[in-house]
PDB file of C-alpha atoms in Angstrom:
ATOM      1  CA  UNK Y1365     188.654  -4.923 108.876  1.00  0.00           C
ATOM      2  CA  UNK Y1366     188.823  -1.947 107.182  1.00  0.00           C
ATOM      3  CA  UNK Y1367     186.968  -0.938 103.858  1.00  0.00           C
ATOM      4  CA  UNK Y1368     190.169  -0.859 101.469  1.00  0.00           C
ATOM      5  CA  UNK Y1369     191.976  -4.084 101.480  1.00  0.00           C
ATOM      6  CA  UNK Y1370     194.640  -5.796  99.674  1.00  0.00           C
ATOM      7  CA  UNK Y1371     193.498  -8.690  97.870  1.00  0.00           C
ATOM      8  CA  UNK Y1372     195.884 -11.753  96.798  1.00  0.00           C
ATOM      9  CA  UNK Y1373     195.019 -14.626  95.263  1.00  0.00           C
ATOM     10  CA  UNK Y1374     197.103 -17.205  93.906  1.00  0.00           C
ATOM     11  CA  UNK Y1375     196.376 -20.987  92.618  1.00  0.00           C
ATOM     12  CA  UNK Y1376     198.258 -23.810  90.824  1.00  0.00           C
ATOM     13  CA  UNK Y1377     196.662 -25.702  87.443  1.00  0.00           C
ATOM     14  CA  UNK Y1378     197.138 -29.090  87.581  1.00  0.00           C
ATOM     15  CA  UNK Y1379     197.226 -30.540  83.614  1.00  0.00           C
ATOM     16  CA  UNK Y1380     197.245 -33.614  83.065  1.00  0.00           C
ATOM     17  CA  UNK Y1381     197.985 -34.391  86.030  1.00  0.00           C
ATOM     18  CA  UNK Y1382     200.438 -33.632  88.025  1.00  0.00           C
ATOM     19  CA  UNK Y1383     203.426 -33.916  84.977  1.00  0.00           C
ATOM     20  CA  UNK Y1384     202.006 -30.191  84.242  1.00  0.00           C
ATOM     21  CA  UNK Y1385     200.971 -27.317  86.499  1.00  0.00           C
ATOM     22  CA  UNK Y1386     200.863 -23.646  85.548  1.00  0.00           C
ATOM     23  CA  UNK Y1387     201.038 -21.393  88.451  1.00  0.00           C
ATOM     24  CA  UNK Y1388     199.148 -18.159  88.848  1.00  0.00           C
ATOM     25  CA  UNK Y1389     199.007 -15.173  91.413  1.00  0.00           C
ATOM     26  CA  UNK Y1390     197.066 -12.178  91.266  1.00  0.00           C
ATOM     27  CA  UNK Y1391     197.755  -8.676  93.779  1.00  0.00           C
ATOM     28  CA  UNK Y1392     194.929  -6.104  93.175  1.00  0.00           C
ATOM     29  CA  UNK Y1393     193.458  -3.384  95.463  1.00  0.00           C
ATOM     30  CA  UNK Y1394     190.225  -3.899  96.774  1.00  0.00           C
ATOM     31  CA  UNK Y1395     187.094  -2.857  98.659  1.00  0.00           C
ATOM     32  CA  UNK Y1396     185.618  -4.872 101.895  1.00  0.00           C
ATOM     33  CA  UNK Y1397     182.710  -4.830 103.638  1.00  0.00           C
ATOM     34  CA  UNK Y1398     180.566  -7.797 105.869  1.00  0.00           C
ATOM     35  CA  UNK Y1399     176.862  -8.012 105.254  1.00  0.00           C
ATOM     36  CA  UNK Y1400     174.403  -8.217 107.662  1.00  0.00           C
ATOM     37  CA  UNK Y1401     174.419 -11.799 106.912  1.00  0.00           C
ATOM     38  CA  UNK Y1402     178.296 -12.119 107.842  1.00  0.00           C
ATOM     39  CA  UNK Y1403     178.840 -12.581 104.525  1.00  0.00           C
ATOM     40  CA  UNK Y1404     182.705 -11.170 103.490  1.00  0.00           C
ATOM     41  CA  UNK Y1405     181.858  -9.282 100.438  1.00  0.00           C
ATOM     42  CA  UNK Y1406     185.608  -8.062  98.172  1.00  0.00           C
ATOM     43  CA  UNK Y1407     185.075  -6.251  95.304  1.00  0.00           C
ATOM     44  CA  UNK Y1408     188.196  -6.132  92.702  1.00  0.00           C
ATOM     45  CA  UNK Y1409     189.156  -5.012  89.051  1.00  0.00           C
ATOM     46  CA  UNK Y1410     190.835  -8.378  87.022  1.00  0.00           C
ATOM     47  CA  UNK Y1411     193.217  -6.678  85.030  1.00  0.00           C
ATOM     48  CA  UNK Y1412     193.370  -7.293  81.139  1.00  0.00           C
ATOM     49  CA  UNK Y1413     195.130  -7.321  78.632  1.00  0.00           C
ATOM     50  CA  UNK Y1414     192.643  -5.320  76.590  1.00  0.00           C
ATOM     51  CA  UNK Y1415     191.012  -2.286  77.866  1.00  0.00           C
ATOM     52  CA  UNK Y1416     187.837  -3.606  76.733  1.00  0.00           C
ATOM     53  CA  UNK Y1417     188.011  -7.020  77.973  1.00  0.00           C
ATOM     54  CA  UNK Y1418     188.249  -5.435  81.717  1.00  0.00           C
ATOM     55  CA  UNK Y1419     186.704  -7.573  84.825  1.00  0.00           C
ATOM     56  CA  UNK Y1420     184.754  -6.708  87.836  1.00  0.00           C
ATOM     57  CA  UNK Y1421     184.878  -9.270  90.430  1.00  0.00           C
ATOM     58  CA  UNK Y1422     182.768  -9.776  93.628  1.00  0.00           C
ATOM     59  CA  UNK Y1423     184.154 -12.388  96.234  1.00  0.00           C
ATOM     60  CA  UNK Y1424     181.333 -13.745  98.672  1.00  0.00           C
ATOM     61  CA  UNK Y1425     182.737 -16.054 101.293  1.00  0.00           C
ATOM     62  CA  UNK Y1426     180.892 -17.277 104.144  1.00  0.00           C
ATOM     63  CA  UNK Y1427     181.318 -21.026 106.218  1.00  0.00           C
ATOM     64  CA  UNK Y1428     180.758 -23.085 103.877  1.00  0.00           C
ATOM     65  CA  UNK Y1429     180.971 -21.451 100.664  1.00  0.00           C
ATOM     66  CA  UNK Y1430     183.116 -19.383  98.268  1.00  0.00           C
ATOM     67  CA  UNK Y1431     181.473 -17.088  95.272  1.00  0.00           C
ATOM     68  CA  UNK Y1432     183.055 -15.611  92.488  1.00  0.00           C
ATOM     69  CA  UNK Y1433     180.572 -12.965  90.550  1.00  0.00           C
ATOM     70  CA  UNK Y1434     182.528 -11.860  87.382  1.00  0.00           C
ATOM     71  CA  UNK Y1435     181.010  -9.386  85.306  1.00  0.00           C
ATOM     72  CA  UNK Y1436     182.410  -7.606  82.349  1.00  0.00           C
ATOM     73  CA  UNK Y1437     184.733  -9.338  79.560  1.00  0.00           C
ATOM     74  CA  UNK Y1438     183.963 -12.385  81.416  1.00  0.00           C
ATOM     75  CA  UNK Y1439     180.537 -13.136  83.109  1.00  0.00           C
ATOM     76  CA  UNK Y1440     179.886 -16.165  85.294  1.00  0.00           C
ATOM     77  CA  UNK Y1441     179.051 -16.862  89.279  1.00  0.00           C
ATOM     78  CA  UNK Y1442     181.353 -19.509  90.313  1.00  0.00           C
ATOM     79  CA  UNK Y1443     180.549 -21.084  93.508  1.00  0.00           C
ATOM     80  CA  UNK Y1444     183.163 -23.617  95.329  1.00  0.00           C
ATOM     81  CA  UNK Y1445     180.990 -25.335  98.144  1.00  0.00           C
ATOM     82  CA  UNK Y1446     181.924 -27.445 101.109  1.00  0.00           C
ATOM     83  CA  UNK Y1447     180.779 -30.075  99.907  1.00  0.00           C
ATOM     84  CA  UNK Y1448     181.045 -32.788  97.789  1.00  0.00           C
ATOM     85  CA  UNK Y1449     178.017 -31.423  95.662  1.00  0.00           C
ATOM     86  CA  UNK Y1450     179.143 -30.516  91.714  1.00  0.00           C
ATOM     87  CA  UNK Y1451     178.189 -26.769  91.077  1.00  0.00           C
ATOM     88  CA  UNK Y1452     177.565 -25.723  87.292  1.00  0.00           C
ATOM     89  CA  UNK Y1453     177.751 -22.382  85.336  1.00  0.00           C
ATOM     90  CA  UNK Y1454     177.661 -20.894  82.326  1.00  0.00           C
ATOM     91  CA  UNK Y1455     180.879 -18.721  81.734  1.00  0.00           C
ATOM     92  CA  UNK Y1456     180.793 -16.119  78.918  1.00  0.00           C
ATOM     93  CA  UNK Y1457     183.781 -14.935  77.306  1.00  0.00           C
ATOM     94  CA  UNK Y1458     184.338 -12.380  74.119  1.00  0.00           C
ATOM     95  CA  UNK Y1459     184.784 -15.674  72.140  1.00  0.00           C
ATOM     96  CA  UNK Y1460     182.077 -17.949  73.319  1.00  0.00           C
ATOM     97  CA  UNK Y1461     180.190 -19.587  76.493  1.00  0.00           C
ATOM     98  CA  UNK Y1462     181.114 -22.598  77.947  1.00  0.00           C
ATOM     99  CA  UNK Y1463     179.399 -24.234  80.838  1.00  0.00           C
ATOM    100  CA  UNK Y1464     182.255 -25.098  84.020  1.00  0.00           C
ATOM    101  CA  UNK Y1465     181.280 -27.929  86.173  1.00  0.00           C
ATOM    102  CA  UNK Y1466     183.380 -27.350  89.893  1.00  0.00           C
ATOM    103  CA  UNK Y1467     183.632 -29.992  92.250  1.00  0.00           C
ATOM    104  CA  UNK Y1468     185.147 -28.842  95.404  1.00  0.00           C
ATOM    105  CA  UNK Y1469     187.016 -31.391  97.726  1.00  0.00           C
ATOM    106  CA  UNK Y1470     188.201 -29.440 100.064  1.00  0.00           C
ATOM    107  CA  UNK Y1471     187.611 -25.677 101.554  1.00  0.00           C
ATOM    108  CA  UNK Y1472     189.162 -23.493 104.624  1.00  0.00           C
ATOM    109  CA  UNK Y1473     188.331 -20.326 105.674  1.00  0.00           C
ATOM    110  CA  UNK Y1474     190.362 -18.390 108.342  1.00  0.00           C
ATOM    111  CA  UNK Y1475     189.041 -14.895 109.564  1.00  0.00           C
ATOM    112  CA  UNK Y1476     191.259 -12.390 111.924  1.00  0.00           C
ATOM    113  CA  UNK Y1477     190.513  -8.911 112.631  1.00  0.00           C
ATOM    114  CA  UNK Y1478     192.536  -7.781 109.682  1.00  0.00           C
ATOM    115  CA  UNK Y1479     192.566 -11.181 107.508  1.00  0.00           C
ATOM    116  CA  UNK Y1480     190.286 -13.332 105.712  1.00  0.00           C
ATOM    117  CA  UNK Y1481     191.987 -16.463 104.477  1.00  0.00           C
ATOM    118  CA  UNK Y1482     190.015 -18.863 101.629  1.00  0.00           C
ATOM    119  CA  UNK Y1483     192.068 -22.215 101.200  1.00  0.00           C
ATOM    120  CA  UNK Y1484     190.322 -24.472  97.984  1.00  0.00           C
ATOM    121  CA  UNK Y1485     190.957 -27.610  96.133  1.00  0.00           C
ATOM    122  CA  UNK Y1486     188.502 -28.486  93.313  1.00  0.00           C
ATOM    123  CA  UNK Y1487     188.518 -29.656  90.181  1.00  0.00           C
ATOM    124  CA  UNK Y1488     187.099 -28.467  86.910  1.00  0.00           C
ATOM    125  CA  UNK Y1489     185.214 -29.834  83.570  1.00  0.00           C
ATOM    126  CA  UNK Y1490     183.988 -27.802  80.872  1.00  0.00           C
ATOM    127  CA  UNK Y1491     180.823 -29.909  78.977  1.00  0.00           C
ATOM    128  CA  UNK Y1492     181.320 -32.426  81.567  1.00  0.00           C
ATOM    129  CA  UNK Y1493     184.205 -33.660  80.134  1.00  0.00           C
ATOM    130  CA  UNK Y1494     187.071 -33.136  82.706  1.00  0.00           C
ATOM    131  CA  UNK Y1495     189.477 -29.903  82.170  1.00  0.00           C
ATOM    132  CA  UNK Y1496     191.895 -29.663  85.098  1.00  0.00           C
ATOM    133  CA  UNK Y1497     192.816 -29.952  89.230  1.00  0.00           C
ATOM    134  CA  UNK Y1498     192.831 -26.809  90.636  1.00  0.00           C
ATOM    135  CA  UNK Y1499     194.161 -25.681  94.189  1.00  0.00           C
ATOM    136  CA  UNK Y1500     193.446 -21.894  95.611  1.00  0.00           C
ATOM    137  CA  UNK Y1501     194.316 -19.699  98.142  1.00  0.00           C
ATOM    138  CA  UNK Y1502     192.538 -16.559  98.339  1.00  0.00           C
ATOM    139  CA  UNK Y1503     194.205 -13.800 101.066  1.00  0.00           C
ATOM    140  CA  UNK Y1504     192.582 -10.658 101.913  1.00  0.00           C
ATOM    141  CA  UNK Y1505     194.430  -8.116 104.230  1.00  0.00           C
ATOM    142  CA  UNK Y1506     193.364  -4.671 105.476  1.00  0.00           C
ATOM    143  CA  UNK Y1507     195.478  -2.086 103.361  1.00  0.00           C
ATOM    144  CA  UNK Y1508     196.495  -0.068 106.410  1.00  0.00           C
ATOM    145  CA  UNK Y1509     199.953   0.938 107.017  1.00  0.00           C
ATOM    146  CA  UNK Y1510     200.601  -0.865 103.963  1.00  0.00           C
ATOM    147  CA  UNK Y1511     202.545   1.116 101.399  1.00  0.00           C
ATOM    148  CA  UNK Y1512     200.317   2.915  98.602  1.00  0.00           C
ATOM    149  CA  UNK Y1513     202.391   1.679  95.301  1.00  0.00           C
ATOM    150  CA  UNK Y1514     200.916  -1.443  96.209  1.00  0.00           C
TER     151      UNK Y1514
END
């Protein structure tokens, strides 16, 4: 795959249930390369609402596992595993830090020469006390031949 890619990544917020859901999608240039590790490394901007609240994202997905290094008006290293093991962080925002519990119950990955597909379906707590169900799909295509607006 080439270095400059498009990333996508879209999700639905199940509250309270599933009476409530909030949809989400995200399109944002990126940069791609594969370690020597095979690890798919994406770096992207999260764009905010305030200049200075600004996020640098760094998307590590391998076989079994899905990272999620944010670093800038939010900090935290979210990792979805496949697994039924709980993963914890602390996640620090401009108006306080709160520590996420993720429980993943189900993860996909699909690679192609110019794709890299992340499929996820977790749920969240915040202080152990349970938040929301979250589902995720993370796409990744090379930006070739793709138009430069985007």
């Amino acid at each position: 795959m080439t270095e400059d890619v498009l990333v996508t990544i879209s999700g639905k917020h199940l509250i309270g249930g599933e009476s409530e859901s909030e949809d989400v999608e995200l399109l944002v240039p990126g940069t791609y390369r594969c370690t020597d590790e095979g690890i798919h490394e994406i770096v992207y901007e999260e764009p905010a609402e305030e200049e200075s609240f600004g996020t640098k994202n760094t998307l590590r997905i391998d076989g079994s596992s899905m990272r999620i290094e944010k670093r800038g008006g939010c900090t935290a290293e979210l990792c979805f595993l496949n697994s039924a093991e709980r993963t914890r962080c602390n996640y620090r925002t401009p108006y306080g830090t709160f520590l996420i519990g993720i429980s993943t119950s189900d993860f996909r990955v699909t690679v192609t020469e110019n794709c890299i597909t992340a499929e996820l379906i977790y749920a969240m707590d915040v202080g152990d006390a349970f938040l929301k169900d979250c589902e995720m799909k993370v796409e990744v295509r090379a930006r070739e031949g793709m138009p430069d607006e985007i």
